[in-house]
mmCIF file of C-alpha atoms and ligand atoms in Angstrom:
data_model
loop_
_atom_site.group_PDB
_atom_site.id
_atom_site.type_symbol
_atom_site.label_atom_id
_atom_site.label_comp_id
_atom_site.label_asym_id
_atom_site.label_seq_id
_atom_site.Cartn_x
_atom_site.Cartn_y
_atom_site.Cartn_z
ATOM 1 C CA MET A 1 -32.023 19.545 -15.495
ATOM 2 C CA PRO A 2 -28.766 20.154 -13.469
ATOM 3 C CA THR A 3 -27.007 23.323 -14.148
ATOM 4 C CA SER A 4 -23.440 23.107 -15.587
ATOM 5 C CA THR A 5 -22.099 24.615 -12.294
ATOM 6 C CA VAL A 6 -23.802 21.716 -10.308
ATOM 7 C CA GLU A 7 -22.233 19.240 -12.857
ATOM 8 C CA ASP A 8 -18.772 20.943 -12.585
ATOM 9 C CA TYR A 9 -18.874 20.676 -8.755
ATOM 10 C CA LEU A 10 -19.769 17.095 -8.845
ATOM 11 C CA LYS A 11 -17.175 16.205 -11.361
ATOM 12 C CA ALA A 12 -14.480 18.103 -9.476
ATOM 13 C CA ILE A 13 -15.308 16.125 -6.227
ATOM 14 C CA GLN A 14 -15.413 12.960 -8.156
ATOM 15 C CA LEU A 15 -11.938 13.575 -9.744
ATOM 16 C CA ALA A 16 -10.528 14.859 -6.453
ATOM 17 C CA GLU A 17 -11.454 11.421 -4.690
ATOM 18 C CA GLN A 18 -8.570 9.821 -6.848
ATOM 19 C CA GLY A 19 -10.617 6.547 -7.347
ATOM 20 C CA GLU A 20 -11.272 6.308 -3.580
ATOM 21 C CA ALA A 21 -15.061 6.236 -3.567
ATOM 22 C CA GLY A 22 -16.413 7.920 -0.597
ATOM 23 C CA ALA A 23 -13.284 9.800 0.375
ATOM 24 C CA LEU A 24 -13.775 13.190 1.860
ATOM 25 C CA VAL A 25 -12.761 16.123 -0.301
ATOM 26 C CA GLY A 26 -11.628 19.378 1.540
ATOM 27 C CA MET A 27 -13.217 22.762 0.550
ATOM 28 C CA GLY A 28 -9.835 24.201 -0.345
ATOM 29 C CA ARG A 29 -9.192 21.590 -2.932
ATOM 30 C CA ILE A 30 -12.470 22.042 -4.529
ATOM 31 C CA ALA A 31 -11.941 25.805 -4.482
ATOM 32 C CA ALA A 32 -8.460 25.403 -6.163
ATOM 33 C CA ASP A 33 -9.625 23.029 -8.676
ATOM 34 C CA LEU A 34 -12.583 25.214 -9.730
ATOM 35 C CA GLY A 35 -10.621 28.366 -9.438
ATOM 36 C CA VAL A 36 -13.292 29.902 -7.154
ATOM 37 C CA ALA A 37 -13.271 31.437 -3.629
ATOM 38 C CA PRO A 38 -13.643 29.091 -0.647
ATOM 39 C CA GLY A 39 -16.745 30.969 0.453
ATOM 40 C CA THR A 40 -18.256 30.347 -2.759
ATOM 41 C CA VAL A 41 -17.530 26.567 -2.506
ATOM 42 C CA THR A 42 -19.144 26.375 1.008
ATOM 43 C CA ALA A 43 -22.419 28.091 -0.095
ATOM 44 C CA MET A 44 -22.537 25.771 -3.128
ATOM 45 C CA VAL A 45 -21.769 22.501 -1.140
ATOM 46 C CA LYS A 46 -24.650 23.356 1.159
ATOM 47 C CA THR A 47 -27.023 23.647 -1.785
ATOM 48 C CA LEU A 48 -25.731 20.373 -3.203
ATOM 49 C CA ALA A 49 -26.183 18.749 0.215
ATOM 50 C CA ASP A 50 -29.769 19.964 0.309
ATOM 51 C CA SER A 51 -30.303 18.445 -3.056
ATOM 52 C CA GLY A 52 -29.063 14.956 -1.779
ATOM 53 C CA LEU A 53 -26.016 15.122 -4.155
ATOM 54 C CA VAL A 54 -23.335 15.265 -1.407
ATOM 55 C CA ALA A 55 -22.848 14.773 2.232
ATOM 56 C CA TYR A 56 -21.352 17.846 3.848
ATOM 57 C CA GLU A 57 -19.295 17.488 6.969
ATOM 58 C CA PRO A 58 -18.428 21.032 8.338
ATOM 59 C CA TYR A 59 -14.690 21.585 8.801
ATOM 60 C CA SER A 60 -13.674 18.443 7.286
ATOM 61 C CA GLY A 61 -15.147 18.108 3.809
ATOM 62 C CA VAL A 62 -17.653 16.759 1.352
ATOM 63 C CA ARG A 63 -18.257 13.392 -0.080
ATOM 64 C CA LEU A 64 -20.542 12.362 -3.114
ATOM 65 C CA THR A 65 -23.836 10.552 -2.405
ATOM 66 C CA ASP A 66 -24.828 7.841 -4.651
ATOM 67 C CA ALA A 67 -27.075 10.124 -6.603
ATOM 68 C CA GLY A 68 -24.194 12.611 -6.781
ATOM 69 C CA ARG A 69 -21.636 9.981 -7.937
ATOM 70 C CA GLN A 70 -24.073 8.728 -10.759
ATOM 71 C CA LEU A 71 -24.424 12.288 -11.928
ATOM 72 C CA ALA A 72 -20.600 13.029 -11.769
ATOM 73 C CA LEU A 73 -19.919 9.882 -13.615
ATOM 74 C CA HIS A 74 -22.497 10.701 -16.364
ATOM 75 C CA VAL A 75 -20.685 14.088 -16.901
ATOM 76 C CA LEU A 76 -17.233 12.421 -17.130
ATOM 77 C CA ARG A 77 -18.623 9.979 -19.639
ATOM 78 C CA ARG A 78 -19.813 12.973 -21.777
ATOM 79 C CA HIS A 79 -16.570 14.879 -21.413
ATOM 80 C CA ARG A 80 -14.376 11.843 -22.315
ATOM 81 C CA LEU A 81 -16.552 10.625 -25.263
ATOM 82 C CA ILE A 82 -16.600 14.363 -26.609
ATOM 83 C CA GLU A 83 -12.716 14.494 -26.267
ATOM 84 C CA LEU A 84 -12.395 11.283 -28.286
ATOM 85 C CA PHE A 85 -15.028 12.327 -30.780
ATOM 86 C CA LEU A 86 -13.102 15.814 -31.248
ATOM 87 C CA VAL A 87 -9.762 13.831 -31.844
ATOM 88 C CA GLU A 88 -10.929 10.764 -33.777
ATOM 89 C CA VAL A 89 -13.796 12.355 -36.039
ATOM 90 C CA LEU A 90 -12.910 15.978 -36.096
ATOM 91 C CA GLY A 91 -9.069 15.512 -36.324
ATOM 92 C CA MET A 92 -8.335 17.920 -33.525
ATOM 93 C CA ASP A 93 -5.181 17.702 -31.506
ATOM 94 C CA TRP A 94 -5.369 15.845 -28.365
ATOM 95 C CA SER A 95 -3.704 18.719 -26.545
ATOM 96 C CA GLU A 96 -6.542 21.144 -27.385
ATOM 97 C CA VAL A 97 -9.797 19.177 -26.820
ATOM 98 C CA HIS A 98 -10.157 19.406 -23.143
ATOM 99 C CA ARG A 99 -11.426 23.193 -23.161
ATOM 100 C CA ASP A 100 -13.968 22.430 -25.792
ATOM 101 C CA ALA A 101 -15.199 19.288 -23.943
ATOM 102 C CA GLU A 102 -15.442 21.366 -20.831
ATOM 103 C CA SER A 103 -18.353 23.453 -22.388
ATOM 104 C CA LEU A 104 -19.847 20.835 -24.824
ATOM 105 C CA GLU A 105 -20.274 18.202 -21.961
ATOM 106 C CA HIS A 106 -23.224 20.388 -20.744
ATOM 107 C CA ALA A 107 -24.618 21.126 -23.964
ATOM 108 C CA VAL A 108 -24.946 17.844 -26.011
ATOM 109 C CA SER A 109 -27.923 15.713 -25.695
ATOM 110 C CA ASP A 110 -27.867 12.155 -24.308
ATOM 111 C CA ARG A 111 -29.133 11.020 -27.767
ATOM 112 C CA VAL A 112 -25.992 12.632 -29.409
ATOM 113 C CA ILE A 113 -23.757 11.113 -26.678
ATOM 114 C CA GLU A 114 -25.124 7.629 -27.056
ATOM 115 C CA ARG A 115 -24.783 8.104 -31.024
ATOM 116 C CA ILE A 116 -21.120 9.162 -30.565
ATOM 117 C CA ASP A 117 -20.483 6.066 -28.300
ATOM 118 C CA ALA A 118 -21.807 3.817 -30.724
ATOM 119 C CA MET A 119 -19.960 5.334 -33.686
ATOM 120 C CA LEU A 120 -16.714 5.090 -31.782
ATOM 121 C CA GLY A 121 -17.329 1.557 -31.025
ATOM 122 C CA HIS A 122 -18.016 1.864 -27.406
ATOM 123 C CA PRO A 123 -14.455 2.923 -26.477
ATOM 124 C CA ALA A 124 -13.055 2.224 -23.065
ATOM 125 C CA VAL A 125 -10.733 5.276 -22.855
ATOM 126 C CA ASP A 126 -10.358 8.754 -24.095
ATOM 127 C CA PRO A 127 -7.393 10.281 -26.051
ATOM 128 C CA HIS A 128 -5.521 10.714 -22.649
ATOM 129 C CA GLY A 129 -6.072 7.335 -21.506
ATOM 130 C CA ASP A 130 -8.802 8.289 -19.008
ATOM 131 C CA PRO A 131 -11.408 5.429 -18.649
ATOM 132 C CA ILE A 132 -14.877 6.369 -20.025
ATOM 133 C CA PRO A 133 -17.637 5.339 -17.761
ATOM 134 C CA ASP A 134 -20.316 3.133 -19.542
ATOM 135 C CA ALA A 135 -23.887 4.354 -19.831
ATOM 136 C CA ARG A 136 -24.772 2.692 -16.317
ATOM 137 C CA GLY A 137 -21.853 4.686 -14.557
ATOM 138 C CA VAL A 138 -19.516 1.713 -14.338
ATOM 139 C CA VAL A 139 -15.833 2.530 -14.815
ATOM 140 C CA ARG A 140 -13.324 -0.122 -15.593
ATOM 141 C CA GLU A 141 -10.038 1.174 -13.882
ATOM 142 C CA ARG A 142 -6.867 -0.755 -15.025
ATOM 143 C CA PRO A 143 -3.924 -1.218 -12.571
ATOM 144 C CA LEU A 144 -1.395 1.201 -13.777
ATOM 145 C CA ALA A 145 2.041 2.513 -12.482
ATOM 146 C CA THR A 146 3.758 5.734 -13.150
ATOM 147 C CA LEU A 147 7.000 5.734 -14.872
ATOM 148 C CA LEU A 148 8.589 7.102 -11.479
ATOM 149 C CA ASP A 149 7.336 4.319 -9.524
ATOM 150 C CA CYS A 150 8.081 1.320 -11.763
ATOM 151 C CA PRO A 151 11.292 -0.536 -10.910
ATOM 152 C CA THR A 152 14.147 -0.173 -13.092
ATOM 153 C CA GLY A 153 14.024 -2.868 -15.961
ATOM 154 C CA THR A 154 10.188 -2.625 -16.219
ATOM 155 C CA SER A 155 8.735 -2.353 -19.648
ATOM 156 C CA GLY A 156 5.195 -1.440 -20.493
ATOM 157 C CA ARG A 157 2.729 0.441 -22.659
ATOM 158 C CA VAL A 158 1.887 4.129 -21.757
ATOM 159 C CA ALA A 159 -1.757 4.107 -20.850
ATOM 160 C CA ARG A 160 -2.719 7.472 -19.316
ATOM 161 C CA VAL A 161 -1.439 10.856 -18.992
ATOM 162 C CA ALA A 162 -2.345 12.466 -15.664
ATOM 163 C CA ASP A 163 -1.496 16.203 -16.497
ATOM 164 C CA GLN A 164 -3.625 17.291 -19.480
ATOM 165 C CA SER A 165 -2.393 20.932 -19.696
ATOM 166 C CA PRO A 166 -1.669 21.581 -23.381
ATOM 167 C CA GLU A 167 2.007 22.228 -22.555
ATOM 168 C CA PHE A 168 2.469 18.971 -20.901
ATOM 169 C CA LEU A 169 0.660 16.947 -23.582
ATOM 170 C CA GLN A 170 2.719 18.589 -26.161
ATOM 171 C CA LEU A 171 5.875 17.594 -24.316
ATOM 172 C CA VAL A 172 4.685 13.900 -23.980
ATOM 173 C CA GLU A 173 4.045 13.890 -27.784
ATOM 174 C CA ARG A 174 7.466 15.318 -28.690
ATOM 175 C CA ARG A 175 9.170 12.770 -26.542
ATOM 176 C CA GLY A 176 7.106 9.906 -28.161
ATOM 177 C CA LEU A 177 5.340 8.927 -24.985
ATOM 178 C CA MET A 178 1.673 9.123 -26.109
ATOM 179 C CA PRO A 179 -0.794 6.361 -24.940
ATOM 180 C CA GLY A 180 -0.143 3.041 -26.868
ATOM 181 C CA ARG A 181 3.706 3.557 -27.154
ATOM 182 C CA GLU A 182 6.050 0.895 -25.551
ATOM 183 C CA VAL A 183 8.479 2.142 -23.109
ATOM 184 C CA ALA A 184 11.145 0.579 -20.705
ATOM 185 C CA VAL A 185 12.586 2.324 -17.686
ATOM 186 C CA VAL A 186 16.370 1.588 -18.076
ATOM 187 C CA GLY A 187 17.862 3.457 -15.351
ATOM 188 C CA ARG A 188 17.437 6.254 -12.961
ATOM 189 C CA ASP A 189 19.654 8.998 -11.326
ATOM 190 C CA PRO A 190 18.025 9.799 -7.926
ATOM 191 C CA ALA A 191 20.640 12.521 -7.318
ATOM 192 C CA ALA A 192 19.494 14.341 -10.395
ATOM 193 C CA ASP A 193 15.912 13.214 -10.044
ATOM 194 C CA ILE A 194 15.907 11.762 -13.438
ATOM 195 C CA VAL A 195 14.325 8.537 -15.041
ATOM 196 C CA GLU A 196 16.056 7.119 -18.114
ATOM 197 C CA LEU A 197 13.830 5.631 -20.617
ATOM 198 C CA GLU A 198 14.200 3.481 -23.754
ATOM 199 C CA LEU A 199 11.416 3.510 -26.437
ATOM 200 C CA ALA A 200 10.502 0.383 -28.228
ATOM 201 C CA ALA A 201 10.177 2.445 -31.366
ATOM 202 C CA GLY A 202 13.870 3.444 -30.890
ATOM 203 C CA GLY A 203 15.638 6.095 -28.942
ATOM 204 C CA ARG A 204 16.573 6.934 -25.389
ATOM 205 C CA LEU A 205 15.394 9.860 -23.281
ATOM 206 C CA SER A 206 15.664 11.147 -19.721
ATOM 207 C CA LEU A 207 12.645 12.496 -17.904
ATOM 208 C CA GLY A 208 12.474 14.626 -14.698
ATOM 209 C CA ALA A 209 10.843 12.998 -11.764
ATOM 210 C CA ARG A 210 7.897 15.173 -11.860
ATOM 211 C CA ALA A 211 7.157 14.532 -15.511
ATOM 212 C CA ALA A 212 7.696 10.771 -14.909
ATOM 213 C CA SER A 213 5.102 10.701 -12.057
ATOM 214 C CA LYS A 214 2.353 12.051 -14.396
ATOM 215 C CA ILE A 215 2.819 9.217 -16.983
ATOM 216 C CA LEU A 216 1.171 5.987 -16.188
ATOM 217 C CA VAL A 217 1.929 2.602 -17.830
ATOM 218 C CA GLU A 218 0.340 -0.602 -18.061
ATOM 219 C CA VAL A 219 3.043 -3.227 -17.097
ATOM 220 C CA GLY A 220 2.766 -6.718 -18.638
ATOM 221 C CA GLU A 221 -0.647 -8.180 -19.436
ATOM 222 C CA PRO A 222 -2.666 -6.799 -22.374
ATOM 223 C CA PRO A 223 -5.742 -4.466 -21.690
ATOM 224 C CA GLU A 224 -8.291 -7.413 -22.320
ATOM 225 C CA ALA A 225 -6.539 -9.569 -19.545
ATOM 226 C CA SER A 226 -8.471 -10.195 -16.360
ATOM 227 C CA GLY A 227 -6.486 -7.781 -14.352
ATOM 228 C CA GLU A 228 -9.061 -5.025 -14.470
ATOM 229 C CA THR A 229 -11.011 -4.023 -11.394
ATOM 230 C CA MET A 230 -14.664 -3.193 -11.804
ATOM 231 C CA ASN A 231 -15.323 0.052 -9.921
ATOM 232 C CA ARG A 232 -19.158 -0.008 -9.601
ATOM 233 C CA ARG A 233 -20.495 3.218 -8.137
HETATM 234 ZN ZN1 LIG B 301 -9.275 13.394 -21.329
#
């Protein structure tokens, strides 16, 4: 049975790859993401390498092995299903579930996780729009663009929020930009670093470039269209 520390490391490396399977992740990045000292990371990574969960390249970084990736995706599946359960079933706010999921993901049995998955109808995404790996570890990534990158005149549906701090999620909610909302980019002011948006539900708002870069939209086709890419481990 892997300890929660091992699971946290594997998950951090998987998330730091940013969808680029096999990418090398630097020790500094892992230390920053987990809030631990670089020396601690190096020691742990060597242990993970001895267990065959990562490949360690001194002075350049670390990458997940197939076994490590399988375990990381399993933890991500648990985390995201638990978040959705807390929101959908327990009625918790989407801005407050991450911390609870961080501890529950290591504690809830597989039997309970599969039961939650079935009860929620085998959902594809969590409350923040993050894809939920299926029981075999397959992730269905959708092609998304940030509100900063889409050309002026683009309209789409908010699909994912990349910054999941409670403060940012609350801002997104106040601005009416939660996943599922329709929005159009109607203008931008490069000098002021501002993106102008129009909500399908009514209303205009402007968003700073940094905030706009953390909100992802699905442009055009509906979710069940064939544009999805299968990201098999
Ligand atoms: Zn989430």
